[in-house]
């Protein structure tokens, strides 16, 4: 299994490198986050041994179990929460994760800020934006991005609340593109997120808007072409997701 994982990881890194080169970007600008959801701690340990530094999980409880089982790893990886966060899990999330990609309301941000203060740590976050408008997706609902004046002004109101919270550090935006036939069809959604980010950086220059977390196994090249600084890759590294009952 470990040889296969190493080969898959090398193939993903090569894909990132060629997408970066095609876009005239430096490969160091793009952080690979290996998404280990449904895969057991042993698979995570193998990935870390193969050079993975950043891991993504979409559920707090599952991540808690894995992080606990991997306490001995050296070096310790960074953990990213990429799935929807319920407010009743915000305390644990604030303890466990190095970056929360899925902040999708001012209320959740306020709750995280309170827990971060209790824990005496500053907590880096991204704001998840639903630019496709699909009802099935989480995130601030801004279909069409900055062209959607009504939805955008609502987002700006929430952002003004969030950037004033003392214990949270906004670092940028995250999105999930729709599932499409051809990866190029996802590209306009990545472009919308980048335009949003550029506009926010002009409006709120005091805040860091560097990160664009976008691109998964099937659409990472399109995301990198549009400026992704973090790609979240699951299946292309770990293989198909395991059934819930098999989760480690
Ligand atoms: C599962 C997941 C990924 C990884 O998806 P793959 O298609 O397996 O690469 C990325 N981002 C989020 C938010 C996810 O839930």
PDB file of C-alpha atoms and ligand atoms in Angstrom:
ATOM      1  CA  UNK A   1       0.000   0.000   0.000  1.00  0.00           C
ATOM      2  CA  UNK A   2       2.794   2.444   0.874  1.00  0.00           C
ATOM      3  CA  UNK A   3       4.507   2.098  -2.512  1.00  0.00           C
ATOM      4  CA  UNK A   4       1.236   2.799  -4.233  1.00  0.00           C
ATOM      5  CA  UNK A   5       0.673   5.836  -2.035  1.00  0.00           C
ATOM      6  CA  UNK A   6       4.156   7.141  -2.820  1.00  0.00           C
ATOM      7  CA  UNK A   7       3.510   6.756  -6.545  1.00  0.00           C
ATOM      8  CA  UNK A   8       0.164   8.504  -6.360  1.00  0.00           C
ATOM      9  CA  UNK A   9       1.679  11.313  -4.314  1.00  0.00           C
ATOM     10  CA  UNK A  10       4.507  11.746  -6.822  1.00  0.00           C
ATOM     11  CA  UNK A  11       1.961  11.883  -9.664  1.00  0.00           C
ATOM     12  CA  UNK A  12      -0.066  14.564  -7.837  1.00  0.00           C
ATOM     13  CA  UNK A  13       3.068  16.613  -7.156  1.00  0.00           C
ATOM     14  CA  UNK A  14       3.997  16.354 -10.851  1.00  0.00           C
ATOM     15  CA  UNK A  15       0.512  17.518 -11.827  1.00  0.00           C
ATOM     16  CA  UNK A  16       0.791  20.496  -9.485  1.00  0.00           C
ATOM     17  CA  UNK A  17       4.217  21.358 -10.888  1.00  0.00           C
ATOM     18  CA  UNK A  18       3.071  21.224 -14.507  1.00  0.00           C
ATOM     19  CA  UNK A  19      -0.096  23.226 -13.783  1.00  0.00           C
ATOM     20  CA  UNK A  20       2.016  25.842 -11.996  1.00  0.00           C
ATOM     21  CA  UNK A  21       4.494  25.998 -14.886  1.00  0.00           C
ATOM     22  CA  UNK A  22       1.665  26.339 -17.414  1.00  0.00           C
ATOM     23  CA  UNK A  23       0.261  29.245 -15.388  1.00  0.00           C
ATOM     24  CA  UNK A  24       3.684  30.892 -15.016  1.00  0.00           C
ATOM     25  CA  UNK A  25       3.526  30.426 -11.248  1.00  0.00           C
ATOM     26  CA  UNK A  26       6.086  29.153  -8.772  1.00  0.00           C
ATOM     27  CA  UNK A  27       5.258  25.714  -7.410  1.00  0.00           C
ATOM     28  CA  UNK A  28       6.190  26.854  -3.875  1.00  0.00           C
ATOM     29  CA  UNK A  29       3.128  29.108  -3.912  1.00  0.00           C
ATOM     30  CA  UNK A  30       0.869  26.053  -3.886  1.00  0.00           C
ATOM     31  CA  UNK A  31       0.376  24.058  -0.702  1.00  0.00           C
ATOM     32  CA  UNK A  32      -0.734  20.465  -1.091  1.00  0.00           C
ATOM     33  CA  UNK A  33      -3.271  19.367   1.511  1.00  0.00           C
ATOM     34  CA  UNK A  34      -3.773  15.596   1.530  1.00  0.00           C
ATOM     35  CA  UNK A  35      -7.402  14.863   2.410  1.00  0.00           C
ATOM     36  CA  UNK A  36      -7.430  11.747   4.591  1.00  0.00           C
ATOM     37  CA  UNK A  37     -11.138  11.542   5.452  1.00  0.00           C
ATOM     38  CA  UNK A  38     -12.385   7.915   5.755  1.00  0.00           C
ATOM     39  CA  UNK A  39      -8.786   6.615   5.690  1.00  0.00           C
ATOM     40  CA  UNK A  40      -7.241   5.135   8.852  1.00  0.00           C
ATOM     41  CA  UNK A  41      -4.374   6.606  10.886  1.00  0.00           C
ATOM     42  CA  UNK A  42      -1.938   4.132   9.274  1.00  0.00           C
ATOM     43  CA  UNK A  43      -2.617   5.666   5.848  1.00  0.00           C
ATOM     44  CA  UNK A  44      -1.990   9.129   7.277  1.00  0.00           C
ATOM     45  CA  UNK A  45       1.277   7.954   8.857  1.00  0.00           C
ATOM     46  CA  UNK A  46       2.364   6.534   5.489  1.00  0.00           C
ATOM     47  CA  UNK A  47       1.567   9.823   3.767  1.00  0.00           C
ATOM     48  CA  UNK A  48       3.561  11.781   6.340  1.00  0.00           C
ATOM     49  CA  UNK A  49       6.473   9.375   5.910  1.00  0.00           C
ATOM     50  CA  UNK A  50       6.265  10.095   2.174  1.00  0.00           C
ATOM     51  CA  UNK A  51       6.614  13.827   2.803  1.00  0.00           C
ATOM     52  CA  UNK A  52       3.049  15.100   3.303  1.00  0.00           C
ATOM     53  CA  UNK A  53       3.031  18.018   5.771  1.00  0.00           C
ATOM     54  CA  UNK A  54      -0.626  19.066   5.649  1.00  0.00           C
ATOM     55  CA  UNK A  55      -3.741  16.942   6.128  1.00  0.00           C
ATOM     56  CA  UNK A  56      -7.398  17.739   5.562  1.00  0.00           C
ATOM     57  CA  UNK A  57     -10.365  16.238   7.393  1.00  0.00           C
ATOM     58  CA  UNK A  58     -14.029  17.109   7.016  1.00  0.00           C
ATOM     59  CA  UNK A  59     -15.376  15.919  10.382  1.00  0.00           C
ATOM     60  CA  UNK A  60     -14.196  17.035  13.804  1.00  0.00           C
ATOM     61  CA  UNK A  61     -14.737  13.693  15.544  1.00  0.00           C
ATOM     62  CA  UNK A  62     -12.947  11.662  12.915  1.00  0.00           C
ATOM     63  CA  UNK A  63     -10.031  14.089  12.941  1.00  0.00           C
ATOM     64  CA  UNK A  64      -9.869  14.020  16.732  1.00  0.00           C
ATOM     65  CA  UNK A  65      -9.513  10.252  16.662  1.00  0.00           C
ATOM     66  CA  UNK A  66      -6.748  10.362  14.051  1.00  0.00           C
ATOM     67  CA  UNK A  67      -4.846  13.234  15.614  1.00  0.00           C
ATOM     68  CA  UNK A  68      -4.928  11.348  18.923  1.00  0.00           C
ATOM     69  CA  UNK A  69      -3.695   8.129  17.295  1.00  0.00           C
ATOM     70  CA  UNK A  70      -0.841   9.992  15.579  1.00  0.00           C
ATOM     71  CA  UNK A  71       0.496  12.010  18.515  1.00  0.00           C
ATOM     72  CA  UNK A  72       3.868  10.256  18.155  1.00  0.00           C
ATOM     73  CA  UNK A  73       4.465  11.353  14.569  1.00  0.00           C
ATOM     74  CA  UNK A  74       7.587  13.378  14.072  1.00  0.00           C
ATOM     75  CA  UNK A  75       7.395  15.840  12.442  1.00  0.00           C
ATOM     76  CA  UNK A  76       3.786  16.596  13.370  1.00  0.00           C
ATOM     77  CA  UNK A  77       1.642  17.420  10.352  1.00  0.00           C
ATOM     78  CA  UNK A  78      -0.636  20.452  10.208  1.00  0.00           C
ATOM     79  CA  UNK A  79      -4.365  19.673  10.278  1.00  0.00           C
ATOM     80  CA  UNK A  80      -6.967  21.505   8.198  1.00  0.00           C
ATOM     81  CA  UNK A  81     -10.718  21.380   8.759  1.00  0.00           C
ATOM     82  CA  UNK A  82     -12.317  21.469   5.315  1.00  0.00           C
ATOM     83  CA  UNK A  83     -15.867  20.260   6.097  1.00  0.00           C
ATOM     84  CA  UNK A  84     -18.888  22.062   7.526  1.00  0.00           C
ATOM     85  CA  UNK A  85     -18.490  22.988  11.190  1.00  0.00           C
ATOM     86  CA  UNK A  86     -21.418  22.993  13.604  1.00  0.00           C
ATOM     87  CA  UNK A  87     -21.199  25.525  16.396  1.00  0.00           C
ATOM     88  CA  UNK A  88     -21.431  22.832  19.087  1.00  0.00           C
ATOM     89  CA  UNK A  89     -18.135  21.398  17.757  1.00  0.00           C
ATOM     90  CA  UNK A  90     -16.384  24.752  17.507  1.00  0.00           C
ATOM     91  CA  UNK A  91     -14.544  24.377  20.814  1.00  0.00           C
ATOM     92  CA  UNK A  92     -12.896  21.102  19.762  1.00  0.00           C
ATOM     93  CA  UNK A  93     -12.205  22.446  16.287  1.00  0.00           C
ATOM     94  CA  UNK A  94     -10.448  25.494  17.746  1.00  0.00           C
ATOM     95  CA  UNK A  95      -8.201  23.165  19.754  1.00  0.00           C
ATOM     96  CA  UNK A  96      -7.434  20.636  17.050  1.00  0.00           C
ATOM     97  CA  UNK A  97      -6.921  22.463  13.779  1.00  0.00           C
ATOM     98  CA  UNK A  98      -4.196  24.696  12.423  1.00  0.00           C
ATOM     99  CA  UNK A  99      -6.505  26.219   9.809  1.00  0.00           C
ATOM    100  CA  UNK A 100     -10.295  26.110   9.492  1.00  0.00           C
ATOM    101  CA  UNK A 101     -11.308  26.467   5.838  1.00  0.00           C
ATOM    102  CA  UNK A 102     -15.059  26.252   6.350  1.00  0.00           C
ATOM    103  CA  UNK A 103     -16.143  29.353   8.272  1.00  0.00           C
ATOM    104  CA  UNK A 104     -19.501  30.158   6.696  1.00  0.00           C
ATOM    105  CA  UNK A 105     -21.275  32.602   9.021  1.00  0.00           C
ATOM    106  CA  UNK A 106     -20.477  35.517  11.312  1.00  0.00           C
ATOM    107  CA  UNK A 107     -22.130  33.576  14.129  1.00  0.00           C
ATOM    108  CA  UNK A 108     -19.771  30.626  13.736  1.00  0.00           C
ATOM    109  CA  UNK A 109     -16.829  33.024  13.574  1.00  0.00           C
ATOM    110  CA  UNK A 110     -17.938  34.680  16.822  1.00  0.00           C
ATOM    111  CA  UNK A 111     -18.180  31.286  18.520  1.00  0.00           C
ATOM    112  CA  UNK A 112     -14.709  30.291  17.295  1.00  0.00           C
ATOM    113  CA  UNK A 113     -13.320  33.623  18.475  1.00  0.00           C
ATOM    114  CA  UNK A 114     -14.717  33.014  21.969  1.00  0.00           C
ATOM    115  CA  UNK A 115     -13.149  29.535  22.165  1.00  0.00           C
ATOM    116  CA  UNK A 116      -9.847  30.774  20.782  1.00  0.00           C
ATOM    117  CA  UNK A 117      -9.792  33.406  23.522  1.00  0.00           C
ATOM    118  CA  UNK A 118     -10.428  30.726  26.202  1.00  0.00           C
ATOM    119  CA  UNK A 119      -7.624  28.679  24.709  1.00  0.00           C
ATOM    120  CA  UNK A 120      -5.357  31.714  24.475  1.00  0.00           C
ATOM    121  CA  UNK A 121      -4.500  31.129  20.862  1.00  0.00           C
ATOM    122  CA  UNK A 122      -5.064  33.019  17.658  1.00  0.00           C
ATOM    123  CA  UNK A 123      -6.919  30.900  15.148  1.00  0.00           C
ATOM    124  CA  UNK A 124      -6.322  31.142  11.385  1.00  0.00           C
ATOM    125  CA  UNK A 125      -9.440  30.767   9.240  1.00  0.00           C
ATOM    126  CA  UNK A 126     -10.668  30.919   5.667  1.00  0.00           C
ATOM    127  CA  UNK A 127     -14.152  31.974   4.611  1.00  0.00           C
ATOM    128  CA  UNK A 128     -15.962  29.352   2.557  1.00  0.00           C
ATOM    129  CA  UNK A 129     -17.873  30.861  -0.355  1.00  0.00           C
ATOM    130  CA  UNK A 130     -20.538  29.163  -2.444  1.00  0.00           C
ATOM    131  CA  UNK A 131     -20.028  30.873  -5.812  1.00  0.00           C
ATOM    132  CA  UNK A 132     -21.959  28.235  -7.799  1.00  0.00           C
ATOM    133  CA  UNK A 133     -25.227  28.751  -5.932  1.00  0.00           C
ATOM    134  CA  UNK A 134     -25.840  25.011  -5.629  1.00  0.00           C
ATOM    135  CA  UNK A 135     -28.222  24.390  -2.724  1.00  0.00           C
ATOM    136  CA  UNK A 136     -26.256  21.304  -1.682  1.00  0.00           C
ATOM    137  CA  UNK A 137     -23.129  23.315  -0.893  1.00  0.00           C
ATOM    138  CA  UNK A 138     -22.161  25.058   2.323  1.00  0.00           C
ATOM    139  CA  UNK A 139     -20.558  28.466   2.484  1.00  0.00           C
ATOM    140  CA  UNK A 140     -21.552  32.101   2.252  1.00  0.00           C
ATOM    141  CA  UNK A 141     -24.060  32.153  -0.601  1.00  0.00           C
ATOM    142  CA  UNK A 142     -22.701  34.457  -3.303  1.00  0.00           C
ATOM    143  CA  UNK A 143     -23.698  32.831  -6.627  1.00  0.00           C
ATOM    144  CA  UNK A 144     -21.909  34.637  -9.443  1.00  0.00           C
ATOM    145  CA  UNK A 145     -19.419  36.285  -7.086  1.00  0.00           C
ATOM    146  CA  UNK A 146     -18.933  40.067  -7.125  1.00  0.00           C
ATOM    147  CA  UNK A 147     -21.459  40.484  -9.983  1.00  0.00           C
ATOM    148  CA  UNK A 148     -24.178  39.530  -7.503  1.00  0.00           C
ATOM    149  CA  UNK A 149     -24.520  42.891  -5.772  1.00  0.00           C
ATOM    150  CA  UNK A 150     -27.178  41.881  -3.245  1.00  0.00           C
ATOM    151  CA  UNK A 151     -25.483  38.701  -2.079  1.00  0.00           C
ATOM    152  CA  UNK A 152     -22.086  40.383  -2.101  1.00  0.00           C
ATOM    153  CA  UNK A 153     -23.196  43.261   0.113  1.00  0.00           C
ATOM    154  CA  UNK A 154     -24.516  40.710   2.608  1.00  0.00           C
ATOM    155  CA  UNK A 155     -21.143  38.964   2.555  1.00  0.00           C
ATOM    156  CA  UNK A 156     -19.403  42.290   3.153  1.00  0.00           C
ATOM    157  CA  UNK A 157     -21.558  42.893   6.242  1.00  0.00           C
ATOM    158  CA  UNK A 158     -20.533  39.497   7.652  1.00  0.00           C
ATOM    159  CA  UNK A 159     -16.884  40.114   6.801  1.00  0.00           C
ATOM    160  CA  UNK A 160     -16.889  43.407   8.683  1.00  0.00           C
ATOM    161  CA  UNK A 161     -18.007  41.520  11.780  1.00  0.00           C
ATOM    162  CA  UNK A 162     -15.464  38.726  11.267  1.00  0.00           C
ATOM    163  CA  UNK A 163     -12.370  40.818  10.630  1.00  0.00           C
ATOM    164  CA  UNK A 164     -13.054  42.763  13.834  1.00  0.00           C
ATOM    165  CA  UNK A 165     -12.833  39.588  15.959  1.00  0.00           C
ATOM    166  CA  UNK A 166      -9.548  39.802  17.856  1.00  0.00           C
ATOM    167  CA  UNK A 167      -8.612  36.105  18.092  1.00  0.00           C
ATOM    168  CA  UNK A 168      -9.349  35.078  14.498  1.00  0.00           C
ATOM    169  CA  UNK A 169      -6.871  35.603  11.667  1.00  0.00           C
ATOM    170  CA  UNK A 170      -8.522  35.673   8.267  1.00  0.00           C
ATOM    171  CA  UNK A 171      -6.128  34.302   5.643  1.00  0.00           C
ATOM    172  CA  UNK A 172      -8.329  34.068   2.539  1.00  0.00           C
ATOM    173  CA  UNK A 173     -11.163  32.169   0.879  1.00  0.00           C
ATOM    174  CA  UNK A 174     -12.190  28.604   0.115  1.00  0.00           C
ATOM    175  CA  UNK A 175     -14.627  27.127  -2.385  1.00  0.00           C
ATOM    176  CA  UNK A 176     -15.790  23.801  -3.777  1.00  0.00           C
ATOM    177  CA  UNK A 177     -16.525  23.828  -7.515  1.00  0.00           C
ATOM    178  CA  UNK A 178     -19.546  21.982  -8.900  1.00  0.00           C
ATOM    179  CA  UNK A 179     -19.067  18.487 -10.246  1.00  0.00           C
ATOM    180  CA  UNK A 180     -18.647  18.901 -13.997  1.00  0.00           C
ATOM    181  CA  UNK A 181     -18.032  16.724 -17.061  1.00  0.00           C
ATOM    182  CA  UNK A 182     -14.768  18.357 -17.995  1.00  0.00           C
ATOM    183  CA  UNK A 183     -12.497  20.025 -15.405  1.00  0.00           C
ATOM    184  CA  UNK A 184     -12.201  23.186 -17.544  1.00  0.00           C
ATOM    185  CA  UNK A 185     -15.898  23.814 -16.866  1.00  0.00           C
ATOM    186  CA  UNK A 186     -15.017  24.348 -13.199  1.00  0.00           C
ATOM    187  CA  UNK A 187     -12.631  27.151 -14.065  1.00  0.00           C
ATOM    188  CA  UNK A 188     -15.139  30.050 -14.080  1.00  0.00           C
ATOM    189  CA  UNK A 189     -16.012  29.251 -10.450  1.00  0.00           C
ATOM    190  CA  UNK A 190     -12.371  29.392  -9.430  1.00  0.00           C
ATOM    191  CA  UNK A 191     -12.043  32.689 -11.319  1.00  0.00           C
ATOM    192  CA  UNK A 192     -15.044  34.043  -9.383  1.00  0.00           C
ATOM    193  CA  UNK A 193     -13.378  33.207  -6.085  1.00  0.00           C
ATOM    194  CA  UNK A 194     -10.161  34.913  -7.166  1.00  0.00           C
ATOM    195  CA  UNK A 195     -12.037  38.065  -8.277  1.00  0.00           C
ATOM    196  CA  UNK A 196     -13.828  38.110  -4.944  1.00  0.00           C
ATOM    197  CA  UNK A 197     -10.535  37.796  -3.118  1.00  0.00           C
ATOM    198  CA  UNK A 198      -8.950  40.593  -5.186  1.00  0.00           C
ATOM    199  CA  UNK A 199     -11.886  42.891  -4.471  1.00  0.00           C
ATOM    200  CA  UNK A 200     -11.790  42.095  -0.728  1.00  0.00           C
ATOM    201  CA  UNK A 201      -8.057  42.793  -0.656  1.00  0.00           C
ATOM    202  CA  UNK A 202      -8.772  46.259  -2.079  1.00  0.00           C
ATOM    203  CA  UNK A 203     -11.600  46.942   0.366  1.00  0.00           C
ATOM    204  CA  UNK A 204      -9.894  45.570   3.476  1.00  0.00           C
ATOM    205  CA  UNK A 205      -6.150  45.970   2.962  1.00  0.00           C
ATOM    206  CA  UNK A 206      -5.480  45.485   6.697  1.00  0.00           C
ATOM    207  CA  UNK A 207      -6.592  41.837   6.438  1.00  0.00           C
ATOM    208  CA  UNK A 208      -4.581  39.035   4.836  1.00  0.00           C
ATOM    209  CA  UNK A 209      -6.419  37.626   1.797  1.00  0.00           C
ATOM    210  CA  UNK A 210      -3.530  35.558   0.477  1.00  0.00           C
ATOM    211  CA  UNK A 211      -4.982  32.076   0.459  1.00  0.00           C
ATOM    212  CA  UNK A 212      -7.287  30.619  -2.170  1.00  0.00           C
ATOM    213  CA  UNK A 213      -8.170  27.078  -1.107  1.00  0.00           C
ATOM    214  CA  UNK A 214      -9.633  25.532  -4.258  1.00  0.00           C
ATOM    215  CA  UNK A 215      -9.085  22.470  -6.420  1.00  0.00           C
ATOM    216  CA  UNK A 216      -9.582  18.766  -5.674  1.00  0.00           C
ATOM    217  CA  UNK A 217      -8.450  15.540  -7.358  1.00  0.00           C
ATOM    218  CA  UNK A 218     -10.385  16.129 -10.590  1.00  0.00           C
ATOM    219  CA  UNK A 219      -9.982  19.881 -11.036  1.00  0.00           C
ATOM    220  CA  UNK A 220      -6.655  20.849  -9.463  1.00  0.00           C
ATOM    221  CA  UNK A 221      -5.068  22.085 -12.710  1.00  0.00           C
ATOM    222  CA  UNK A 222      -7.977  24.445 -13.440  1.00  0.00           C
ATOM    223  CA  UNK A 223      -7.795  25.766  -9.870  1.00  0.00           C
ATOM    224  CA  UNK A 224      -4.051  26.380 -10.094  1.00  0.00           C
ATOM    225  CA  UNK A 225      -4.557  28.188 -13.414  1.00  0.00           C
ATOM    226  CA  UNK A 226      -6.899  30.574 -11.557  1.00  0.00           C
ATOM    227  CA  UNK A 227      -4.571  31.180  -8.618  1.00  0.00           C
ATOM    228  CA  UNK A 228      -5.142  28.423  -6.041  1.00  0.00           C
ATOM    229  CA  UNK A 229      -2.634  28.586  -3.178  1.00  0.00           C
ATOM    230  CA  UNK A 230      -3.961  25.457  -1.468  1.00  0.00           C
ATOM    231  CA  UNK A 231      -5.275  22.355  -3.233  1.00  0.00           C
ATOM    232  CA  UNK A 232      -7.197  19.720  -1.259  1.00  0.00           C
ATOM    233  CA  UNK A 233      -6.492  16.298  -2.713  1.00  0.00           C
ATOM    234  CA  UNK A 234      -8.106  13.105  -1.425  1.00  0.00           C
ATOM    235  CA  UNK A 235      -8.725  10.278  -3.911  1.00  0.00           C
ATOM    236  CA  UNK A 236      -5.713  10.971  -6.111  1.00  0.00           C
ATOM    237  CA  UNK A 237      -3.470  10.329  -3.078  1.00  0.00           C
ATOM    238  CA  UNK A 238      -5.307   7.858  -0.839  1.00  0.00           C
ATOM    239  CA  UNK A 239      -7.446   6.079  -3.431  1.00  0.00           C
ATOM    240  CA  UNK A 240     -11.223   5.780  -3.294  1.00  0.00           C
ATOM    241  CA  UNK A 241     -12.858   6.768  -0.038  1.00  0.00           C
ATOM    242  CA  UNK A 242     -13.658   3.966   2.364  1.00  0.00           C
ATOM    243  CA  UNK A 243     -17.203   3.302   3.580  1.00  0.00           C
ATOM    244  CA  UNK A 244     -18.137   5.036   6.830  1.00  0.00           C
ATOM    245  CA  UNK A 245     -18.234   1.693   8.672  1.00  0.00           C
ATOM    246  CA  UNK A 246     -14.590   1.081   7.776  1.00  0.00           C
ATOM    247  CA  UNK A 247     -13.384   4.374   9.145  1.00  0.00           C
ATOM    248  CA  UNK A 248     -10.422   4.005  11.451  1.00  0.00           C
TER     249      UNK A 248
HETATM  250  C1  LIG B   1     -13.301  15.265   0.207  1.00  0.00           C
HETATM  251  C2  LIG B   1     -12.966  16.678  -0.039  1.00  0.00           C
HETATM  252  C3  LIG B   1     -11.873  17.016  -0.842  1.00  0.00           C
HETATM  253  C4  LIG B   1     -11.031  15.997  -1.592  1.00  0.00           C
HETATM  254  O1  LIG B   1     -11.782  15.498  -2.658  1.00  0.00           O
HETATM  255  P1  LIG B   1     -11.119  14.459  -3.715  1.00  0.00           P
HETATM  256  O2  LIG B   1     -12.055  14.532  -4.854  1.00  0.00           O
HETATM  257  O3  LIG B   1     -11.083  13.148  -3.021  1.00  0.00           O
HETATM  258  O4  LIG B   1      -9.777  14.967  -4.034  1.00  0.00           O
HETATM  259  C5  LIG B   1     -11.574  18.370  -0.981  1.00  0.00           C
HETATM  260  N1  LIG B   1     -12.304  19.322  -0.370  1.00  0.00           N
HETATM  261  C6  LIG B   1     -13.358  19.026   0.406  1.00  0.00           C
HETATM  262  C7  LIG B   1     -14.115  20.126   1.058  1.00  0.00           C
HETATM  263  C8  LIG B   1     -13.729  17.698   0.603  1.00  0.00           C
HETATM  264  O5  LIG B   1     -14.778  17.416   1.379  1.00  0.00           O
END
